[in-house]
JSON list of C-alpha atoms in Angstrom, two decimals:
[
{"chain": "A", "resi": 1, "resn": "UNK", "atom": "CA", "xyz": [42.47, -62.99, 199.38]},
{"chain": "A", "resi": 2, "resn": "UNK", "atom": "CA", "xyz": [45.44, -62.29, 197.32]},
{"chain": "A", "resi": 3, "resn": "UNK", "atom": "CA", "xyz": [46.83, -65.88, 195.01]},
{"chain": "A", "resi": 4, "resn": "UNK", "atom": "CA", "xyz": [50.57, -66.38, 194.19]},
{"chain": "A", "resi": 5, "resn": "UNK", "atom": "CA", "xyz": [49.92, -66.44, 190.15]},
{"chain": "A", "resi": 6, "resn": "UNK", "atom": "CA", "xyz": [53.07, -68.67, 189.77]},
{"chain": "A", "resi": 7, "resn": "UNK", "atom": "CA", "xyz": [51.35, -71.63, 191.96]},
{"chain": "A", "resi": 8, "resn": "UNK", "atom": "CA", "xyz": [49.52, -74.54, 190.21]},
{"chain": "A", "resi": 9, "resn": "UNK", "atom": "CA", "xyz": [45.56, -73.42, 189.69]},
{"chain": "A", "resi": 10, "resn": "UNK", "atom": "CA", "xyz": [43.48, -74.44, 192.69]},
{"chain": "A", "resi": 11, "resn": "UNK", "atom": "CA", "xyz": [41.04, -75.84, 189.66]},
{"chain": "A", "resi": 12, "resn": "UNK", "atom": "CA", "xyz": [43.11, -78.96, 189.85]},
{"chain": "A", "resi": 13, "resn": "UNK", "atom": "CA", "xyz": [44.26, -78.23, 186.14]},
{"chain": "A", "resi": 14, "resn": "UNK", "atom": "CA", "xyz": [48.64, -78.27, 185.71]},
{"chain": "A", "resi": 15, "resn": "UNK", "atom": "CA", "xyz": [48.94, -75.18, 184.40]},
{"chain": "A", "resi": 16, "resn": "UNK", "atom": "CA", "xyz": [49.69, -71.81, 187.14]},
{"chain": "A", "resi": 17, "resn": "UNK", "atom": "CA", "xyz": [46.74, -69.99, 188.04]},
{"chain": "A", "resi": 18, "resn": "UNK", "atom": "CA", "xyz": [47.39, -66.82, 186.44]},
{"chain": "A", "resi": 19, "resn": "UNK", "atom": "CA", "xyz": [47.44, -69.24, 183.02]},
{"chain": "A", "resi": 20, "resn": "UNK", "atom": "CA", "xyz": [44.16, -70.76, 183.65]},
{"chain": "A", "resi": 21, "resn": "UNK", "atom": "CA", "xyz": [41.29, -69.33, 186.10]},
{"chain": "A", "resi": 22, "resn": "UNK", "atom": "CA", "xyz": [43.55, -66.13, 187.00]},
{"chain": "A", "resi": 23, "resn": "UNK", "atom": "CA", "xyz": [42.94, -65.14, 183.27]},
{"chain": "A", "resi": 24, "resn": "UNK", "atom": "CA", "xyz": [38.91, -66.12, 183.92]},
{"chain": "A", "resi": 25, "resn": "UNK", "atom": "CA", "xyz": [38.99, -64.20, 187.10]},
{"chain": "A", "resi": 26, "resn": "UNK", "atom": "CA", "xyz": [40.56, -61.02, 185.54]},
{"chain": "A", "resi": 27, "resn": "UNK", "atom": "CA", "xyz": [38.42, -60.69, 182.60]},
{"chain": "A", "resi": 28, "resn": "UNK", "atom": "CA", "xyz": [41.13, -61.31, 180.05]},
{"chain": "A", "resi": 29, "resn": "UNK", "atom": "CA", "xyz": [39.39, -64.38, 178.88]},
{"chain": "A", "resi": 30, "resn": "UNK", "atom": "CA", "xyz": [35.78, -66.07, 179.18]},
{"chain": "A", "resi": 31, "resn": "UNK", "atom": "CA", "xyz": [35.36, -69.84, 179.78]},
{"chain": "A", "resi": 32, "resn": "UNK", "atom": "CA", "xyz": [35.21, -72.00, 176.97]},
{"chain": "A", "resi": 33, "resn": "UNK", "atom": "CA", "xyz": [32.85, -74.48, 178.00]},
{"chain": "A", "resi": 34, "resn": "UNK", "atom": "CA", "xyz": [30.65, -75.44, 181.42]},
{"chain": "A", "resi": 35, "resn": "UNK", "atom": "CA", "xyz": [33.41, -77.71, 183.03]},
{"chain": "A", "resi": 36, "resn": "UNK", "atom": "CA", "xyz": [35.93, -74.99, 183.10]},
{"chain": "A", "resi": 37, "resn": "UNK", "atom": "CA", "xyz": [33.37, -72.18, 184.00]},
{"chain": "A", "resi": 38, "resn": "UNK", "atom": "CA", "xyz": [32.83, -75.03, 187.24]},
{"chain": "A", "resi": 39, "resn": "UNK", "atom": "CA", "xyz": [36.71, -75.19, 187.56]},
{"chain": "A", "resi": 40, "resn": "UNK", "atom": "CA", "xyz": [37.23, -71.25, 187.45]},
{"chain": "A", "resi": 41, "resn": "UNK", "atom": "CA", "xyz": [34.55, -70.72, 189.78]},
{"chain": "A", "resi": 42, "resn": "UNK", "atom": "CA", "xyz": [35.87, -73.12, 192.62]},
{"chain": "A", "resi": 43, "resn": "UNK", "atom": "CA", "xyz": [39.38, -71.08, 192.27]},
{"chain": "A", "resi": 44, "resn": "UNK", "atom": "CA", "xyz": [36.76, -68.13, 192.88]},
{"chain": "A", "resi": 45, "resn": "UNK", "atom": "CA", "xyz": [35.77, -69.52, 196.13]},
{"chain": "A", "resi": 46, "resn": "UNK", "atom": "CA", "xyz": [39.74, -70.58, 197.08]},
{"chain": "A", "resi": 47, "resn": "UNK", "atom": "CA", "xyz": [40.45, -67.17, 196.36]},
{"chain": "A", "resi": 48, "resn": "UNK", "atom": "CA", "xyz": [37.75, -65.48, 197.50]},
{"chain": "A", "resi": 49, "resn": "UNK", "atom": "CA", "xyz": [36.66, -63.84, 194.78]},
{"chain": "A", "resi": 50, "resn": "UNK", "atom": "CA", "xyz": [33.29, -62.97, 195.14]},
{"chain": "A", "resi": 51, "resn": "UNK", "atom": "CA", "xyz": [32.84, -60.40, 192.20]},
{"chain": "A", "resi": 52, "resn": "UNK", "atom": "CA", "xyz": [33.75, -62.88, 189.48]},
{"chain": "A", "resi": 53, "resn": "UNK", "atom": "CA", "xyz": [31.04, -65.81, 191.19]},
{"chain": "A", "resi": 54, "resn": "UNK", "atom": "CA", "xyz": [28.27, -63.17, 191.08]},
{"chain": "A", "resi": 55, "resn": "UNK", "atom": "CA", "xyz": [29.41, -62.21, 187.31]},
{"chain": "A", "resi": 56, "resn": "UNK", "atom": "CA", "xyz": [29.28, -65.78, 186.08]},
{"chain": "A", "resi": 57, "resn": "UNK", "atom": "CA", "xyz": [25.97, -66.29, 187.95]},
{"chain": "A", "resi": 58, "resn": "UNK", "atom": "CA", "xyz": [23.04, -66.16, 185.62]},
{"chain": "A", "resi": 59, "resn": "UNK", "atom": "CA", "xyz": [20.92, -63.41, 186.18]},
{"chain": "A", "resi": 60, "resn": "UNK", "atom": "CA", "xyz": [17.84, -65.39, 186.86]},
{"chain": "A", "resi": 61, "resn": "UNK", "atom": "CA", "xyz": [19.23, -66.98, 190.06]},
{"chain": "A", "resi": 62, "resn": "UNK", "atom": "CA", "xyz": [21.90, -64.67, 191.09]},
{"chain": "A", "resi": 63, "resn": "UNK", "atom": "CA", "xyz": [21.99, -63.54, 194.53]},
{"chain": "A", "resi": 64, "resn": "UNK", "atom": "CA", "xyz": [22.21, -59.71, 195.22]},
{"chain": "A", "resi": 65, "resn": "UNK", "atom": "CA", "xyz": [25.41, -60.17, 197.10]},
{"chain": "A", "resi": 66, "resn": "UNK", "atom": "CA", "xyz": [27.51, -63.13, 198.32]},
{"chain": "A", "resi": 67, "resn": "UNK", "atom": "CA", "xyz": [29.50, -63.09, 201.47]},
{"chain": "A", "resi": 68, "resn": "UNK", "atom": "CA", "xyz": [32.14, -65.58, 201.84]},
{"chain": "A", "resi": 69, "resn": "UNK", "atom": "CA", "xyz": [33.35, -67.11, 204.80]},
{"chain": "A", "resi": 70, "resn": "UNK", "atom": "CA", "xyz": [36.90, -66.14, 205.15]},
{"chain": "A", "resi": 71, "resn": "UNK", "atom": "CA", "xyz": [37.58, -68.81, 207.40]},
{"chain": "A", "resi": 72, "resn": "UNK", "atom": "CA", "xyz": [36.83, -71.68, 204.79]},
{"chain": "A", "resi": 73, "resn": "UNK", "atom": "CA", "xyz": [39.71, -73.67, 203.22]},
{"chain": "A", "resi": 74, "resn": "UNK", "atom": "CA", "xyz": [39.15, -75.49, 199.94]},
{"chain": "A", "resi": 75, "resn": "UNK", "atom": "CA", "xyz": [41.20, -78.16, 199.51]},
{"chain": "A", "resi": 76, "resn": "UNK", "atom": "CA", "xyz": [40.23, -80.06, 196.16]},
{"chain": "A", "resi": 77, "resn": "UNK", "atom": "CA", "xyz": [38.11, -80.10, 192.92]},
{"chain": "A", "resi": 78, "resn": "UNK", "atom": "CA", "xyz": [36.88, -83.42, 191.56]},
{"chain": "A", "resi": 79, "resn": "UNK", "atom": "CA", "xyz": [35.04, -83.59, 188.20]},
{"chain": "A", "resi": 80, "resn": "UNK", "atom": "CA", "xyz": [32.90, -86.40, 188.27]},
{"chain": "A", "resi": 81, "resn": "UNK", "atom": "CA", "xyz": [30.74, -85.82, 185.22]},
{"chain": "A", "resi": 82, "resn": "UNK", "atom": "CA", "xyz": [29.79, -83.49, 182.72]},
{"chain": "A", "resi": 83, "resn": "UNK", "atom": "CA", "xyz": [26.75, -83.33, 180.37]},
{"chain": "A", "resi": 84, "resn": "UNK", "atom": "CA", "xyz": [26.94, -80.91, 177.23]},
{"chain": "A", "resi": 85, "resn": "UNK", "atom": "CA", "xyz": [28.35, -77.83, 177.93]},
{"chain": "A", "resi": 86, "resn": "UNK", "atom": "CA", "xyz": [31.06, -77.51, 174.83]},
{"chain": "A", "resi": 87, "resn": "UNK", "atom": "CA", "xyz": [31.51, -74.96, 172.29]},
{"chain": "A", "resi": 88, "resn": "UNK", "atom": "CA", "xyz": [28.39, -76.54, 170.44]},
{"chain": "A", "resi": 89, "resn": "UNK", "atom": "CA", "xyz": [25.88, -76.58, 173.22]},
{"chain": "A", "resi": 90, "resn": "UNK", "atom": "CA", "xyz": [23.43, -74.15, 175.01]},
{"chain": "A", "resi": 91, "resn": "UNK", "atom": "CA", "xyz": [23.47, -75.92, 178.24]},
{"chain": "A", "resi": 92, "resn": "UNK", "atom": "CA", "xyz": [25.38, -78.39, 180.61]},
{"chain": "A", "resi": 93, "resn": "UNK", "atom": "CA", "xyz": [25.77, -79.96, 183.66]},
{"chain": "A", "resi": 94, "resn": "UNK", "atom": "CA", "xyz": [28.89, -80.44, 185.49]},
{"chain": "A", "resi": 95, "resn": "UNK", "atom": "CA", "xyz": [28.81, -82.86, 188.75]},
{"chain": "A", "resi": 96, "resn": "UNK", "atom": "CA", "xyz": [31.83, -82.94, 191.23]},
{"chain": "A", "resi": 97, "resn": "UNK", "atom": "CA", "xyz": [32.98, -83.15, 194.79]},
{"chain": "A", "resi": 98, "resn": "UNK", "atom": "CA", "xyz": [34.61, -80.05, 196.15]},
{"chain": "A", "resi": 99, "resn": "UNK", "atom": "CA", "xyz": [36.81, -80.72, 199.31]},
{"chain": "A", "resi": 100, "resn": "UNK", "atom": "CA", "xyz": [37.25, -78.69, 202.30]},
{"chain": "A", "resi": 101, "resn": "UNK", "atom": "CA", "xyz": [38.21, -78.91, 206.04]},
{"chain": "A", "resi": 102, "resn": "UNK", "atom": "CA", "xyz": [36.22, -80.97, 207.52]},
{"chain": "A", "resi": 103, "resn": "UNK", "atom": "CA", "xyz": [34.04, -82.19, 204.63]},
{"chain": "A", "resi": 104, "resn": "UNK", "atom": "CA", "xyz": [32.74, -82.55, 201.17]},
{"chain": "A", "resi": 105, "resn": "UNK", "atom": "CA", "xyz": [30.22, -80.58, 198.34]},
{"chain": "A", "resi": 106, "resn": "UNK", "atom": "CA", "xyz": [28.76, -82.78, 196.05]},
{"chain": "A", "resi": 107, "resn": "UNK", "atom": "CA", "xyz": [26.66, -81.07, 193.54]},
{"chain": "A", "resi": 108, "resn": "UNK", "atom": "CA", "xyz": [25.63, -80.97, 190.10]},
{"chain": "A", "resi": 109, "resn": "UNK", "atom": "CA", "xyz": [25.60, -77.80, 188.56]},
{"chain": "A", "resi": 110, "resn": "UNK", "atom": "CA", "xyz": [23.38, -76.62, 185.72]},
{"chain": "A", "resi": 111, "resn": "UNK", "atom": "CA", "xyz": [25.11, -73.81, 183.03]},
{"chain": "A", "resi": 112, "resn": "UNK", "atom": "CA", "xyz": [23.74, -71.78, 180.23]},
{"chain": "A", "resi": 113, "resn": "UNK", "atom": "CA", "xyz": [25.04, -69.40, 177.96]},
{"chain": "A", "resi": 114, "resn": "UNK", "atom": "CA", "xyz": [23.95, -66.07, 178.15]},
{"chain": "A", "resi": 115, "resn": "UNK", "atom": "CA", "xyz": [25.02, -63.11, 175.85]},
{"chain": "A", "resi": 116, "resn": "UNK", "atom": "CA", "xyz": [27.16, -65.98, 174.31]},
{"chain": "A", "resi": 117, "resn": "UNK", "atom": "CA", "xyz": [28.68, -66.59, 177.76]},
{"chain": "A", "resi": 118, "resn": "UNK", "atom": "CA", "xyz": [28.77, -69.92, 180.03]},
{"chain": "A", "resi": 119, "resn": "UNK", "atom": "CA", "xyz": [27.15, -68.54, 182.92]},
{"chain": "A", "resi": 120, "resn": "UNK", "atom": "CA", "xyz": [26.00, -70.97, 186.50]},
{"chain": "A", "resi": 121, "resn": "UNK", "atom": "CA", "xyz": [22.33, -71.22, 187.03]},
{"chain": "A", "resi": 122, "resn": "UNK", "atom": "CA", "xyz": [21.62, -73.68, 189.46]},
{"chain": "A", "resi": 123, "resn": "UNK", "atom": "CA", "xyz": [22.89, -76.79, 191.16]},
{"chain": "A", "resi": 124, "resn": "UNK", "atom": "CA", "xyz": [21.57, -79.87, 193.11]},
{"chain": "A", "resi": 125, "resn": "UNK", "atom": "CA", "xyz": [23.06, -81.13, 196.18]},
{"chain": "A", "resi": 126, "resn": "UNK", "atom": "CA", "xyz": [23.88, -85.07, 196.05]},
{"chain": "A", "resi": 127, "resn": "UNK", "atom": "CA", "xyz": [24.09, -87.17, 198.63]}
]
């Protein structure tokens, strides 16, 4: 799915995607910390990017493939919590409500670094 660069990032950071996630997504840039490895992979599921999610997947867990459902419409991000995951850490958590039609995703998410990069491991699903 192709994403006007000039609109605001679907992250629900200010700044135009192709300043903040787009830069993630295209490999010009890797995220700094666990919360904006979360935010740059829920742009990767509003813009269907399927390569960069199984990238920033951590070997361990990753899936061999990952279809997406075209017909799903992400409407928000909400950070709701975060747990390590800076410059200084190993690991982190991120928890947050991702909107869609129709309903809600409220997980939290479990990062590591590997080869010096935030990658996703694992996340559970909250009520």
């Amino acid at each position: 799915m192709a994403y006007m660069t000039t609109r605001p990032c679907p992250c629900g950071l200010p700044e135009p995607y192709d300043g903040c996630c787009g830069r993630f997504h295209a490999g010009a840039a890797a995220a700094p910390t666990a919360e904006t490895l979360m935010r740059s992979r829920y742009s990767a599921f509003v813009t269907g990017d399927a390569g960069y999610l199984l990238r920033t997947w951590h070997p361990g867990t990753r899936p061999e493939r990952l279809d997406l459902d075209p017909g799903m419409r992400w409407t928000g991000l909400e950070i709701l919590g975060t747990g390590g995951g800076s410059a200084f850490h190993s690991t982190g958590t991120v928890t947050f409500r991702a909107s869609y039609r129709g309903g809600s995703l409220h997980e939290r998410s479990r990062f590591e670094r590997a080869g010096g990069a935030w990658v996703y491991v694992d996340g559970e699903f909250l009520p």
